[in-house]
Every structure is written in structure tokens, then in C-alpha cells.
Amino acid sequence: MSHDFSNGHLLIGGQWRAGKGAPITSIFAAEGTENQTFNGASREDVEEAIAAAKAAQPAWGALKPHERASYLYRISEGISANIDRIAWVQSRDTSKTLAETRALAASAAATFRYFAAVLETSDELLTVPRGDYTTLSVHEPLGVVAAITPWNSPIASDAQKVAPALAAGNAVLLKPASWSPLVCLELARIIDEAGLPKGLFSVLPGSGREVGNLLVEHPDIAKVSFTGGTSTGKHLARIAADKLMPVSLELGGKSPTIVFEDCDEDLAIAGILFGIFSSSGQSCIAGSRLFVQRSIYDRFVDRLVTATKALKVGHPFDADTQVSSLVHADHRASVEGYVAMALEDGGRVLCGGKRPEGLDAGAFYEPTIIADVANTDRICREEVFGPVLVVMPFDDEADVIAMGNDNEYGLACGIWSRDHVKCQRIARAIKAGTVWINTYKQFSISTPFGGDGASGIGREKGRAGLRAYQSQKSIYEDMSGRPHPWARWP
Ligand code: NAP
């Protein structure tokens, strides 16, 4: 499959033109080649985009919900009609398999469709009065929203922010990650072709420290919705605190997967492999800490290692590839650093732990399982964001709940057992925004998603996802026609 890249122009304030900022180079890490170099956004571009967004937003916010929804439906259709191209661009940009990038593009289309439907069907509240008045609780747009996204599933993260923010009546400025700058240009083209009023949506690729920071600090930005690493999220939250600006933070994870002796082992092995090694482990919700009950530990881990060794590592455009290249050679170096650290701390590699043979040009790394680690080791505490699983035994429920929760993150958890009551008990006891029971990494746009602790603040998706981009106003209207009895005058 072959397509061309766009001309690298940015959509800034309703105009397609070259950015005036520093050059950005997109790499095809699976082959170690360059995709494209183009100019990112400059300070001047950011200012221009913000000014256009401010000018365009009031009219957009004043449209009836069904009128705004009609644009989102068109965007959804535009994405659906371009899935092959979007998937190709994103696979070249991130080295993800085409199967995955097609699924991400389809999910982005579904996200726009969903939030159009939510918008059209969201009622406002007439609240119960305690006097002779009526009270309305209504929702209004915030104004100009900045969306800052990471490289690991760009079109899906972009859609999860842009769709509800536009639906809610805001203007949106999207800053993608510098390692995946291309697919947002495709999204911008589709949004523009859907006829969205000029200026409402701009794409501003550029470095996080410059373009990202500018957006967060800017007085005209009413909210930042961020997905990315925890240290970046904390930095943005500090700036936001100073401005008293709302932020949504979708951050990292170190999610526990818990395997009880009474599980269906085939189901568990398949789910664990998918949970950690799909997307080459570059997933915030990767099930990266595996706890296996001691009574089945040796046998289960042996089976898991055998299954891991059978995974097909290969080129992202090969249909049978399960584990593709990492996004960038620098990222592989970071993953390798973590594995080396685990070995220094006494860890033992059961499989992987090295680059695969015969794929030397790309940033590939073998699916890796490390045992003999302690839950307090850095490899068990920090997010590796690569195909690396640590495995530890546990004795009983209390033991595994304590170990699962002994981590600053709280994003996701997997539980494998045939005892449904026990699964529900553990699900409630574990600190996590999402818990999967006898499955892993399943998503529905209707179901809220987000993290606790160092995994973030706020929730995306679901009907309430729209509310994250609105402010709430209460309106009281007197129905008595009588002056307030407190105020007396002659
Ligand atoms: P990152 O380094 O934090 O970058 C995320 C985004 O923030 C990028 O667009 C980046 O731009 C920008 N940025 C960096 N510094 C900034 C600053 N000072 N001000 C404003 N923006 C700034 O994260 P990443 O490496 O791209 O992504 C991986 C992380 O994302 C992992 O920790 C993963 O767990 C997390 N993630 C979380 C979720 C979730 O929903 N919870 C989903 C996906 C990923 P540059 O690329 O130009 O630096």
C-alpha cells in the first residue's frame, strides 16, 4: 500500500500554509528512514491561531446543538472515507501495524459520531426549587481549548479531545507530539473539508517546550486537555494552577495484572500478551506488572514465556506482524536502559531482553519478560512504555491488593479468575480508573476513561466527556412577582 504525504502545510486560523517555526522531521522508525520534514508552528503562528479561534468561537458556541452536531457527523464520515490513507500515514509516522492504525482511525470516526449524538441528546436540567422561582442548570462552552497529545495513538487521542471540545461549542487548537506530527494534518484536512467555520480549529505541530508551553500559558486559552507523561502533566498542572485554568490530564500507568490459580489459563495468557505486547507495549494502559498466584506461578509463567516467544515481531506492513518497531530509536534506547537497570537490580530475563535478529534497520525490541524482581524496584515502579513485562508471585488476595496498589499510578488493572465475586471484590479494592475482568484493553467510547493518582485528573469519553469542555451555570428566575420580604422601605 502506498500513498503520499501531504505538503506539510499547517491549518492555522483557517488558512493552509507553511509554518514559520522550527523544522520537524517525521521518522519511519521501522526502516530507519525519514518520512518528511516540514516547518512547525512559531510563536506568531500560535498567536494567529488563538486570535482566529477567539473570533470564530462565539458564533459556533451559539449554534443549536443539532447544528453543531451536523458538522461532527460530516467529520466522522470524512474519517471513515479516508481510513486507508490515515492508517498508512499513521503507520509511517509511528511504526504501528496497519491493523492497529486502521482500528485507531475507525475509533476516531466513531468518537466524532458519538459526541455528535451525545450533543444532540444532552438535556439541560430544571432543578427542584425551594422557593417561588424556577432554577435552570445549563452548560456553556469554555472558549478556546488547547489539546496536547502524545505519539502513541495520535488520531484516537486527537479525536477524544477535539470531538467533545468542538461539540461543546469551543474552538480547538491541537498540538501533536513531535514524534508523530503527520496524522493531525490529515485530520485537519478532513475537518476543513467538512466545512467547519474557518478559525475554529488549528493544528500547531511544534516542540512541547515551545508551542505546548505557549498554549498552556496563554491567557486566552480557557482549558488544556493533555495526554502524555506524568512529569509533563505535573508541569502543565502547575502553570494551570497559576492561571486557575481547568485541565484534564491523561497520564502514564504501571498497571497490575492479577492471575489467580482458579483462572482460565488460556484466556489469561491471550489477554496478558495482548495487554502488554500489542502496540509494542507503547500503551498507557499496558498491563506491565504481572502478579501470578504462587501455587501456579512456575507452570503459568513457563506457558506465558512459550507463548511470548511465538509472537511475530516484524515490519508494520506485514499482515501477520504482532509486535512492530518502537516509535523511535531514542525510545528503544530508553527501553533498553530500563531492562539493563532491572538486571542490575537482580532481575532475570526469561525471554527477549534484546533486539531481534534480521531487523537491524528498525527500532525493534523483542517482547521481554523479567522475573526475580521486587515490586519496589524501579522496573516495577516506573513506566517503561515498551514491550517489557515484570512478573512476581503472590500468596493471597490481601497480598496482591497491597502490591497492586503500592505504586503511584492508578490507570488500569486486569484480573483473571473464574470466581466472579472475588473479581468484583478486587476490582473495588484496586486503585485504577479502569478494571478489566477476564479481558484486557477493551474500550467503548460510551465508558469513561481516565486515571487516579499519578495517572491523571478527570475522565474522557462517555456522556460526561462533553461536560469536561463546558462550564455550568445556574439560573434562578422569580415566579412570585412579590418583592423580597427582607427589603422594607417606607
Ligand atoms: P510527553 O513527553 O509528556 O508528551 C506529550 C505531549 O506533550 C507532546 O505533544 C509533547 O510535545 C507535549 N509537551 C512536552 N513538554 C511540554 C511542555 N513543557 N508544555 C506543553 N506540552 C509539552 O509524552 P509522550 O512521550 O509523547 O507520550 C507517552 C506518555 O503518554 C506515556 O507516559 C503514556 O502513558 C502517556 N499516555 C497516557 C494516556 C492516557 O490516556 N492516560 C494515553 C496515551 C499516552 P513534544 O512531543 O514536542 O515533546
CSV table of C-alpha atoms and ligand atoms in Angstrom, one decimal, residues 24 147-153 157 160-161 175-180 205-216 224 226-233 235-236 239 249-254 282-286 327 331 383 385 409 411 443 449-451 455-456 460, ligand 1:
chain,number,residue,atom,x,y,z
A,24,ILE,CA,10.0,18.9,12.4
A,147,ALA,CA,-5.5,19.8,23.1
A,148,ILE,CA,-2.0,18.4,23.6
A,149,THR,CA,-1.5,14.8,22.5
A,150,PRO,CA,1.2,12.1,22.6
A,151,TRP,CA,2.6,9.9,19.8
A,152,ASN,CA,1.4,6.5,20.8
A,153,SER,CA,-2.1,6.6,19.3
A,157,SER,CA,-6.2,10.7,21.3
A,160,GLN,CA,-11.1,12.1,22.0
A,161,LYS,CA,-10.3,15.7,22.7
A,175,LYS,CA,-0.7,20.3,19.3
A,176,PRO,CA,0.5,16.8,18.4
A,177,ALA,CA,3.7,15.1,19.6
A,178,SER,CA,6.9,15.9,17.7
A,179,TRP,CA,7.4,12.1,17.0
A,180,SER,CA,4.0,11.8,15.3
A,205,PRO,CA,2.9,20.9,15.5
A,206,GLY,CA,6.0,22.1,17.3
A,207,SER,CA,8.0,21.3,20.3
A,208,GLY,CA,6.3,20.8,23.6
A,209,ARG,CA,8.6,23.2,25.4
A,210,GLU,CA,7.9,26.0,22.9
A,211,VAL,CA,4.5,25.6,21.2
A,212,GLY,CA,3.0,23.5,24.0
A,213,ASN,CA,4.1,25.8,26.8
A,214,LEU,CA,2.9,28.8,24.9
A,215,LEU,CA,-0.5,27.4,24.6
A,216,VAL,CA,-0.7,26.4,28.2
A,224,VAL,CA,-5.9,22.4,28.4
A,226,PHE,CA,-3.5,16.9,27.9
A,227,THR,CA,-2.5,13.3,27.3
A,228,GLY,CA,1.1,12.4,27.9
A,229,GLY,CA,3.7,11.6,30.5
A,230,THR,CA,3.2,12.3,34.2
A,231,SER,CA,6.2,14.7,34.6
A,232,THR,CA,4.9,16.8,31.7
A,233,GLY,CA,1.4,16.7,33.1
A,235,HIS,CA,4.4,20.8,34.8
A,236,LEU,CA,1.3,21.8,32.9
A,239,ILE,CA,1.0,26.5,35.1
A,249,LEU,CA,-4.7,15.1,32.5
A,250,GLU,CA,-4.5,11.6,31.0
A,251,LEU,CA,-1.1,10.4,32.2
A,252,GLY,CA,1.0,7.3,32.5
A,253,GLY,CA,0.5,3.9,34.1
A,254,LYS,CA,2.1,0.9,35.6
A,282,GLN,CA,3.7,1.7,24.0
A,283,SER,CA,0.4,2.0,25.7
A,284,CYS,CA,-0.6,3.9,28.8
A,285,ILE,CA,-2.8,1.1,29.9
A,286,ALA,CA,-0.3,-1.7,29.2
A,327,VAL,CA,8.3,4.7,17.6
A,331,HIS,CA,12.7,5.5,22.7
A,383,GLU,CA,6.6,3.3,33.2
A,385,PHE,CA,6.4,2.2,27.7
A,409,TYR,CA,0.0,5.2,39.2
A,411,LEU,CA,-4.7,3.8,35.5
A,443,PHE,CA,-12.7,0.0,25.1
A,449,PHE,CA,-11.7,6.6,30.8
A,450,GLY,CA,-9.0,8.2,33.0
A,451,GLY,CA,-6.7,7.6,35.9
A,455,SER,CA,-2.2,8.6,36.2
A,456,GLY,CA,-4.1,11.9,35.9
A,460,GLU,CA,-12.6,11.4,28.9
B,1,NAP,P1,5.1,13.6,26.7
B,1,NAP,O1,6.6,13.7,26.5
B,1,NAP,O2,4.6,14.0,28.0
B,1,NAP,O3,4.5,14.5,25.5
B,1,NAP,C1,3.1,14.6,25.4
B,1,NAP,C2,2.8,15.8,24.6
B,1,NAP,O4,3.1,16.9,25.5
B,1,NAP,C3,3.6,16.0,23.3
B,1,NAP,O5,2.8,16.7,22.4
B,1,NAP,C4,4.7,16.9,23.8
B,1,NAP,O6,5.3,17.6,22.8
B,1,NAP,C5,4.0,17.8,24.8
B,1,NAP,N1,4.8,18.5,25.7
B,1,NAP,C6,6.1,18.1,26.2
B,1,NAP,N2,6.5,19.1,27.0
B,1,NAP,C7,5.6,20.1,27.1
B,1,NAP,C8,5.6,21.3,27.8
B,1,NAP,N3,6.5,21.7,28.6
B,1,NAP,N4,4.5,22.1,27.6
B,1,NAP,C9,3.4,21.6,26.8
B,1,NAP,N5,3.5,20.5,26.1
B,1,NAP,C10,4.5,19.7,26.3
B,1,NAP,O7,4.6,12.1,26.5
B,1,NAP,P2,4.9,11.2,25.2
B,1,NAP,O8,6.2,10.6,25.4
B,1,NAP,O9,4.5,11.9,24.0
B,1,NAP,O10,3.7,10.1,25.4
B,1,NAP,C11,3.9,9.0,26.2
B,1,NAP,C12,3.2,9.2,27.6
B,1,NAP,O11,1.8,9.5,27.3
B,1,NAP,C13,3.2,8.0,28.4
B,1,NAP,O12,3.6,8.4,29.7
B,1,NAP,C14,1.8,7.4,28.4
B,1,NAP,O13,1.5,6.7,29.5
B,1,NAP,C15,1.0,8.7,28.2
B,1,NAP,N6,-0.3,8.4,27.7
B,1,NAP,C16,-1.4,8.4,28.5
B,1,NAP,C17,-2.6,8.1,28.0
B,1,NAP,C18,-3.9,8.2,28.9
B,1,NAP,O14,-5.0,8.3,28.4
B,1,NAP,N7,-3.7,8.1,30.2
B,1,NAP,C19,-2.8,7.8,26.7
B,1,NAP,C20,-1.7,7.7,25.9
B,1,NAP,C21,-0.4,8.0,26.4
B,1,NAP,P3,6.7,17.1,22.1
B,1,NAP,O15,6.4,15.7,21.5
B,1,NAP,O16,7.1,18.1,21.2
B,1,NAP,O17,7.7,16.9,23.3
